[in-house]
GROMACS .gro file of C-alpha atoms in nm:
model
  293
    1MET     CA    1   6.811  -6.087  13.353
    2PRO     CA    2   6.454  -6.077  13.214
    3ASP     CA    3   6.212  -5.853  13.397
    4PRO     CA    4   5.989  -6.078  13.614
    5SER     CA    5   5.692  -5.859  13.528
    6PHE     CA    6   5.696  -5.991  13.172
    7ALA     CA    7   5.653  -6.356  13.277
    8ALA     CA    8   5.377  -6.253  13.518
    9TRP     CA    9   5.200  -6.053  13.246
   10ARG     CA   10   5.224  -6.343  13.002
   11LEU     CA   11   5.055  -6.568  13.257
   12ARG     CA   12   4.800  -6.297  13.326
   13ILE     CA   13   4.705  -6.244  12.962
   14GLU     CA   14   4.681  -6.620  12.907
   15ALA     CA   15   4.428  -6.636  13.191
   16VAL     CA   16   4.238  -6.332  13.060
   17LEU     CA   17   4.218  -6.484  12.712
   18ASP     CA   18   4.117  -6.824  12.849
   19ARG     CA   19   3.824  -6.662  13.033
   20ALA     CA   20   3.726  -6.445  12.737
   21LEU     CA   21   3.726  -6.718  12.472
   22PRO     CA   22   3.422  -6.946  12.441
   23LEU     CA   23   3.463  -7.298  12.572
   24ALA     CA   24   3.547  -7.561  12.313
   25THR     CA   25   3.268  -7.776  12.457
   26ASP     CA   26   3.002  -7.513  12.378
   27PRO     CA   27   2.841  -7.517  12.034
   28PRO     CA   28   2.956  -7.454  11.769
   29GLN     CA   29   3.238  -7.662  11.914
   30ARG     CA   30   3.461  -7.672  11.607
   31LEU     CA   31   3.463  -7.294  11.571
   32HIS     CA   32   3.531  -7.241  11.940
   33ALA     CA   33   3.811  -7.500  11.941
   34ALA     CA   34   3.972  -7.327  11.643
   35MET     CA   35   3.955  -6.989  11.817
   36ARG     CA   36   4.126  -7.130  12.124
   37HIS     CA   37   4.386  -7.307  11.909
   38ALA     CA   38   4.471  -6.974  11.747
   39ALA     CA   39   4.483  -6.756  12.057
   40LEU     CA   40   4.612  -6.969  12.344
   41ASP     CA   41   4.937  -7.146  12.434
   42GLY     CA   42   5.198  -6.962  12.236
   43GLY     CA   43   5.351  -6.649  12.102
   44LYS     CA   44   5.567  -6.376  12.247
   45ARG     CA   45   5.265  -6.175  12.366
   46MET     CA   46   5.456  -5.861  12.273
   47ARG     CA   47   5.143  -5.657  12.213
   48PRO     CA   48   4.981  -5.726  12.551
   49LEU     CA   49   5.317  -5.668  12.719
   50LEU     CA   50   5.333  -5.324  12.556
   51VAL     CA   51   4.982  -5.244  12.681
   52TYR     CA   52   5.070  -5.344  13.038
   53ALA     CA   53   5.415  -5.182  13.033
   54THR     CA   54   5.283  -4.849  12.904
   55GLY     CA   55   4.968  -4.836  13.111
   56THR     CA   56   5.123  -4.931  13.445
   57ALA     CA   57   5.412  -4.689  13.386
   58PHE     CA   58   5.164  -4.402  13.389
   59GLY     CA   59   4.930  -4.510  13.664
   60ALA     CA   60   4.674  -4.750  13.515
   61SER     CA   61   4.608  -5.073  13.702
   62GLU     CA   62   4.650  -5.417  13.546
   63THR     CA   63   4.276  -5.470  13.583
   64GLU     CA   64   4.208  -5.156  13.379
   65LEU     CA   65   4.445  -5.284  13.111
   66ASP     CA   66   4.334  -5.648  13.086
   67THR     CA   67   4.065  -5.602  12.822
   68ALA     CA   68   4.286  -5.381  12.603
   69ALA     CA   69   4.571  -5.631  12.627
   70ALA     CA   70   4.337  -5.917  12.535
   71ALA     CA   71   4.175  -5.723  12.253
   72VAL     CA   72   4.499  -5.639  12.078
   73GLU     CA   73   4.621  -5.998  12.112
   74LEU     CA   74   4.297  -6.131  11.965
   75ILE     CA   75   4.336  -5.898  11.667
   76HIS     CA   76   4.692  -6.022  11.624
   77ALA     CA   77   4.578  -6.386  11.648
   78TYR     CA   78   4.304  -6.332  11.389
   79SER     CA   79   4.554  -6.171  11.152
   80LEU     CA   80   4.786  -6.471  11.180
   81VAL     CA   81   4.502  -6.716  11.112
   82HIS     CA   82   4.413  -6.533  10.791
   83ASP     CA   83   4.776  -6.464  10.694
   84ASP     CA   84   4.851  -6.839  10.704
   85LEU     CA   85   4.564  -6.932  10.470
   86PRO     CA   86   4.645  -7.080  10.126
   87ALA     CA   87   4.511  -6.763   9.961
   88MET     CA   88   4.778  -6.560  10.140
   89ASP     CA   89   5.104  -6.705  10.278
   90ASP     CA   90   4.990  -7.071  10.270
   91ASP     CA   91   5.176  -7.174  10.583
   92SER     CA   92   5.141  -7.492  10.789
   93LEU     CA   93   5.326  -7.398  11.110
   94ARG     CA   94   5.256  -7.120  11.358
   95ARG     CA   95   5.372  -7.084  11.719
   96GLY     CA   96   5.517  -7.435  11.700
   97LYS     CA   97   5.190  -7.605  11.609
   98PRO     CA   98   4.981  -7.660  11.295
   99THR     CA   99   4.814  -7.350  11.157
  100VAL     CA  100   4.437  -7.331  11.207
  101HIS     CA  101   4.343  -7.427  10.852
  102ILE     CA  102   4.568  -7.734  10.881
  103ALA     CA  103   4.443  -7.837  11.226
  104PHE     CA  104   4.080  -7.777  11.126
  105ASP     CA  105   3.994  -7.665  10.771
  106GLU     CA  106   3.998  -7.347  10.562
  107ALA     CA  107   3.636  -7.249  10.619
  108THR     CA  108   3.669  -7.291  10.995
  109ALA     CA  109   3.993  -7.090  10.990
  110ILE     CA  110   3.822  -6.800  10.811
  111LEU     CA  111   3.532  -6.804  11.058
  112ALA     CA  112   3.767  -6.835  11.356
  113GLY     CA  113   3.961  -6.528  11.241
  114ASP     CA  114   3.640  -6.332  11.192
  115ALA     CA  115   3.514  -6.437  11.536
  116LEU     CA  116   3.841  -6.345  11.709
  117GLN     CA  117   3.824  -5.998  11.555
  118SER     CA  118   3.464  -5.948  11.669
  119LEU     CA  119   3.545  -6.069  12.018
  120ALA     CA  120   3.832  -5.821  12.043
  121PHE     CA  121   3.598  -5.524  11.998
  122GLU     CA  122   3.334  -5.676  12.223
  123LEU     CA  123   3.589  -5.699  12.504
  124LEU     CA  124   3.729  -5.350  12.449
  125ALA     CA  125   3.378  -5.199  12.451
  126ASP     CA  126   3.355  -5.313  12.815
  127ALA     CA  127   3.698  -5.185  12.924
  128PRO     CA  128   3.679  -5.055  13.284
  129VAL     CA  129   3.796  -4.703  13.200
  130ALA     CA  130   3.626  -4.367  13.147
  131ALA     CA  131   3.379  -4.362  12.856
  132ALA     CA  132   3.585  -4.113  12.654
  133ALA     CA  133   3.897  -4.327  12.693
  134ARG     CA  134   3.704  -4.637  12.594
  135VAL     CA  135   3.580  -4.476  12.270
  136ALA     CA  136   3.932  -4.352  12.192
  137MET     CA  137   4.071  -4.702  12.247
  138LEU     CA  138   3.808  -4.858  12.021
  139ARG     CA  139   3.892  -4.605  11.750
  140GLU     CA  140   4.265  -4.668  11.790
  141LEU     CA  141   4.232  -5.044  11.753
  142ALA     CA  142   3.993  -5.011  11.458
  143ILE     CA  143   4.231  -4.783  11.267
  144ALA     CA  144   4.531  -5.005  11.341
  145SER     CA  145   4.341  -5.312  11.218
  146GLY     CA  146   4.182  -5.176  10.902
  147PRO     CA  147   4.281  -5.028  10.565
  148ARG     CA  148   4.492  -4.756  10.730
  149GLY     CA  149   4.673  -5.023  10.930
  150MET     CA  150   4.718  -5.399  10.925
  151CYS     CA  151   4.476  -5.487  10.643
  152GLY     CA  152   4.617  -5.214  10.423
  153GLY     CA  153   4.969  -5.338  10.486
  154GLN     CA  154   4.869  -5.694  10.406
  155ALA     CA  155   4.717  -5.580  10.077
  156LEU     CA  156   5.040  -5.401   9.987
  157ASP     CA  157   5.236  -5.714  10.083
  158ILE     CA  158   5.024  -5.935   9.858
  159ALA     CA  159   5.063  -5.692   9.569
  160ALA     CA  160   5.441  -5.683   9.616
  161THR     CA  161   5.492  -6.060   9.644
  162GLY     CA  162   5.691  -6.178   9.344
  163ASN     CA  163   5.782  -5.818   9.254
  164ALA     CA  164   6.063  -5.760   9.502
  165ASP     CA  165   6.287  -5.603   9.237
  166ALA     CA  166   6.037  -5.319   9.185
  167MET     CA  167   6.011  -5.236   9.557
  168ARG     CA  168   6.189  -4.929   9.697
  169ILE     CA  169   6.298  -4.915  10.059
  170GLU     CA  170   6.050  -4.630  10.119
  171ASP     CA  171   5.769  -4.851   9.989
  172LEU     CA  172   5.878  -5.139  10.211
  173GLN     CA  173   5.890  -4.917  10.519
  174ARG     CA  174   5.538  -4.791  10.448
  175LEU     CA  175   5.414  -5.148  10.393
  176HIS     CA  176   5.548  -5.264  10.728
  177ALA     CA  177   5.446  -4.947  10.912
  178LEU     CA  178   5.094  -5.058  10.827
  179LYS     CA  179   5.115  -5.438  10.837
  180THR     CA  180   5.327  -5.480  11.151
  181GLY     CA  181   5.391  -5.139  11.300
  182ALA     CA  182   5.034  -5.013  11.330
  183LEU     CA  183   4.926  -5.278  11.581
  184LEU     CA  184   5.244  -5.246  11.787
  185ARG     CA  185   5.203  -4.869  11.798
  186ALA     CA  186   4.838  -4.915  11.890
  187SER     CA  187   4.939  -5.144  12.177
  188VAL     CA  188   5.146  -4.863  12.327
  189ARG     CA  189   4.866  -4.614  12.263
  190LEU     CA  190   4.602  -4.836  12.425
  191GLY     CA  191   4.804  -4.843  12.747
  192ALA     CA  192   4.862  -4.469  12.726
  193LEU     CA  193   4.493  -4.392  12.667
  194ALA     CA  194   4.388  -4.611  12.959
  195ALA     CA  195   4.629  -4.413  13.178
  196ALA     CA  196   4.513  -4.076  13.035
  197VAL     CA  197   4.864  -3.951  12.955
  198ASP     CA  198   4.918  -3.593  12.839
  199ALA     CA  199   4.969  -3.493  12.476
  200ASP     CA  200   5.347  -3.449  12.500
  201THR     CA  201   5.390  -3.792  12.656
  202LEU     CA  202   5.166  -3.950  12.393
  203GLN     CA  203   5.376  -3.793  12.118
  204ARG     CA  204   5.694  -3.942  12.265
  205LEU     CA  205   5.527  -4.280  12.300
  206ASP     CA  206   5.413  -4.261  11.936
  207ARG     CA  207   5.773  -4.199  11.827
  208PHE     CA  208   5.882  -4.496  12.034
  209GLY     CA  209   5.603  -4.715  11.894
  210ASP     CA  210   5.678  -4.624  11.532
  211ALA     CA  211   6.047  -4.712  11.574
  212LEU     CA  212   5.959  -5.030  11.761
  213GLY     CA  213   5.730  -5.149  11.481
  214LEU     CA  214   5.997  -5.104  11.216
  215ALA     CA  215   6.263  -5.264  11.436
  216PHE     CA  216   6.036  -5.563  11.497
  217GLN     CA  217   5.994  -5.618  11.123
  218ILE     CA  218   6.361  -5.581  11.038
  219ARG     CA  219   6.447  -5.835  11.307
  220ASP     CA  220   6.174  -6.062  11.170
  221ASP     CA  221   6.323  -6.038  10.821
  222LEU     CA  222   6.668  -6.128  10.954
  223LEU     CA  223   6.531  -6.423  11.151
  224ASP     CA  224   6.347  -6.557  10.846
  225LEU     CA  225   6.680  -6.552  10.664
  226GLU     CA  226   6.904  -6.681  10.943
  227GLY     CA  227   6.677  -6.871  11.184
  228ASP     CA  228   6.534  -7.222  11.181
  229SER     CA  229   6.173  -7.338  11.198
  230ALA     CA  230   6.211  -7.519  11.530
  231THR     CA  231   6.332  -7.204  11.708
  232LEU     CA  232   6.101  -6.964  11.527
  233GLY     CA  233   5.789  -7.178  11.571
  234LYS     CA  234   5.698  -7.098  11.209
  235THR     CA  235   5.839  -7.187  10.868
  236ALA     CA  236   6.178  -7.027  10.810
  237GLY     CA  237   6.286  -6.911  10.465
  238LYS     CA  238   5.934  -6.829  10.343
  239ASP     CA  239   6.023  -6.475  10.235
  240ALA     CA  240   6.286  -6.586   9.986
  241ALA     CA  241   6.073  -6.878   9.866
  242GLN     CA  242   5.786  -6.640   9.786
  243ALA     CA  243   6.015  -6.370   9.641
  244LYS     CA  244   5.903  -6.117   9.901
  245ALA     CA  245   6.077  -5.786   9.944
  246THR     CA  246   6.254  -5.771  10.281
  247PHE     CA  247   6.501  -5.534  10.438
  248PRO     CA  248   6.795  -5.777  10.389
  249SER     CA  249   6.697  -5.838  10.026
  250LEU     CA  250   6.677  -5.466   9.951
  251ILE     CA  251   6.964  -5.319  10.154
  252GLY     CA  252   7.162  -5.626  10.269
  253VAL     CA  253   7.209  -5.800  10.602
  254GLU     CA  254   7.470  -5.566  10.747
  255ALA     CA  255   7.276  -5.253  10.652
  256SER     CA  256   6.966  -5.408  10.808
  257ARG     CA  257   7.155  -5.465  11.133
  258ALA     CA  258   7.282  -5.107  11.121
  259ARG     CA  259   6.926  -4.984  11.075
  260LEU     CA  260   6.825  -5.183  11.383
  261HIS     CA  261   7.089  -5.001  11.587
  262GLU     CA  262   6.964  -4.666  11.458
  263LEU     CA  263   6.608  -4.753  11.560
  264ALA     CA  264   6.728  -4.863  11.903
  265GLN     CA  265   6.880  -4.517  11.949
  266ILE     CA  266   6.557  -4.348  11.837
  267MET     CA  267   6.363  -4.550  12.094
  268ARG     CA  268   6.609  -4.461  12.371
  269GLU     CA  269   6.588  -4.092  12.286
  270ALA     CA  270   6.207  -4.099  12.276
  271LEU     CA  271   6.186  -4.259  12.619
  272ALA     CA  272   6.472  -4.071  12.788
  273PRO     CA  273   6.257  -3.785  12.927
  274LEU     CA  274   6.012  -4.044  13.064
  275ALA     CA  275   6.272  -4.224  13.277
  276PRO     CA  276   6.263  -4.405  13.513
  277ARG     CA  277   5.900  -4.500  13.461
  278ALA     CA  278   5.968  -4.613  13.102
  279GLY     CA  279   6.215  -4.882  13.211
  280LYS     CA  280   5.991  -5.171  13.112
  281LEU     CA  281   5.933  -5.023  12.768
  282GLU     CA  282   6.309  -4.992  12.725
  283ALA     CA  283   6.345  -5.358  12.822
  284LEU     CA  284   6.081  -5.463  12.567
  285ALA     CA  285   6.259  -5.262  12.298
  286HIS     CA  286   6.579  -5.449  12.383
  287GLN     CA  287   6.392  -5.779  12.351
  288VAL     CA  288   6.263  -5.684  12.006
  289ILE     CA  289   6.615  -5.600  11.885
  290GLN     CA  290   6.778  -5.911  12.033
  291ARG     CA  291   6.505  -6.178  11.998
  292ASP     CA  292   6.576  -6.512  11.831
  293ARG     CA  293   6.216  -6.603  11.743
   0.00000   0.00000   0.00000
């Protein structure tokens, strides 16, 4: 039975994003419409859920967490807009609807991604938490988004595309620790920083977040291989078509599933001393392992 908090948080973050995004009727209308197309009405909202689940587990209120949850989702949305561009993955379907450059045009998609990223930091700069926590959260999101995080991972991914045979599993893990894992780990950290957790707890949450990021990517690789576009809400089979290195292509499907089970155990062990307050994080980890889209 899904935790009812997750549905409530998805509705909450949708409302927060709707209020934060500029109206499509305000000029420049095309840019604003593209931003809303990218950020609203879709997605698993895993990153905001991690912010809420972590923060509330350790005493932060939902109101204190709203801006962090919105900021990390806006960064994620911007990354998808740019990732789908013809210069990168050249995709036409995202979250069950046309990608931004298809629905609008390439120039508008680039600007919309840039604007979503800027808005994320604008929101986080006004987070209703202590000043020191706010600066730490800004730093965390910046690192996770930049060359030591998501952008660095995307650069490695572009360089590796078409060269899957030369990729080692250690290289692939590093690539995805940056491209996918950094923002998921940052989502956990943002909630933890808002709640002012102690150093030992933060270390355990980091271990959980690192394992979660890798598990998310392995499951994504398996779904791209075994899923269908209608269920996924994005084009299935793109990895093989673009000769990308994936966990199944490097170590096989069964070994990838075995690695997922190992990561699930790592996450359980990391959270065990934090029970019962970490129950929602455990449930999100289960969702990542078992998801079908």
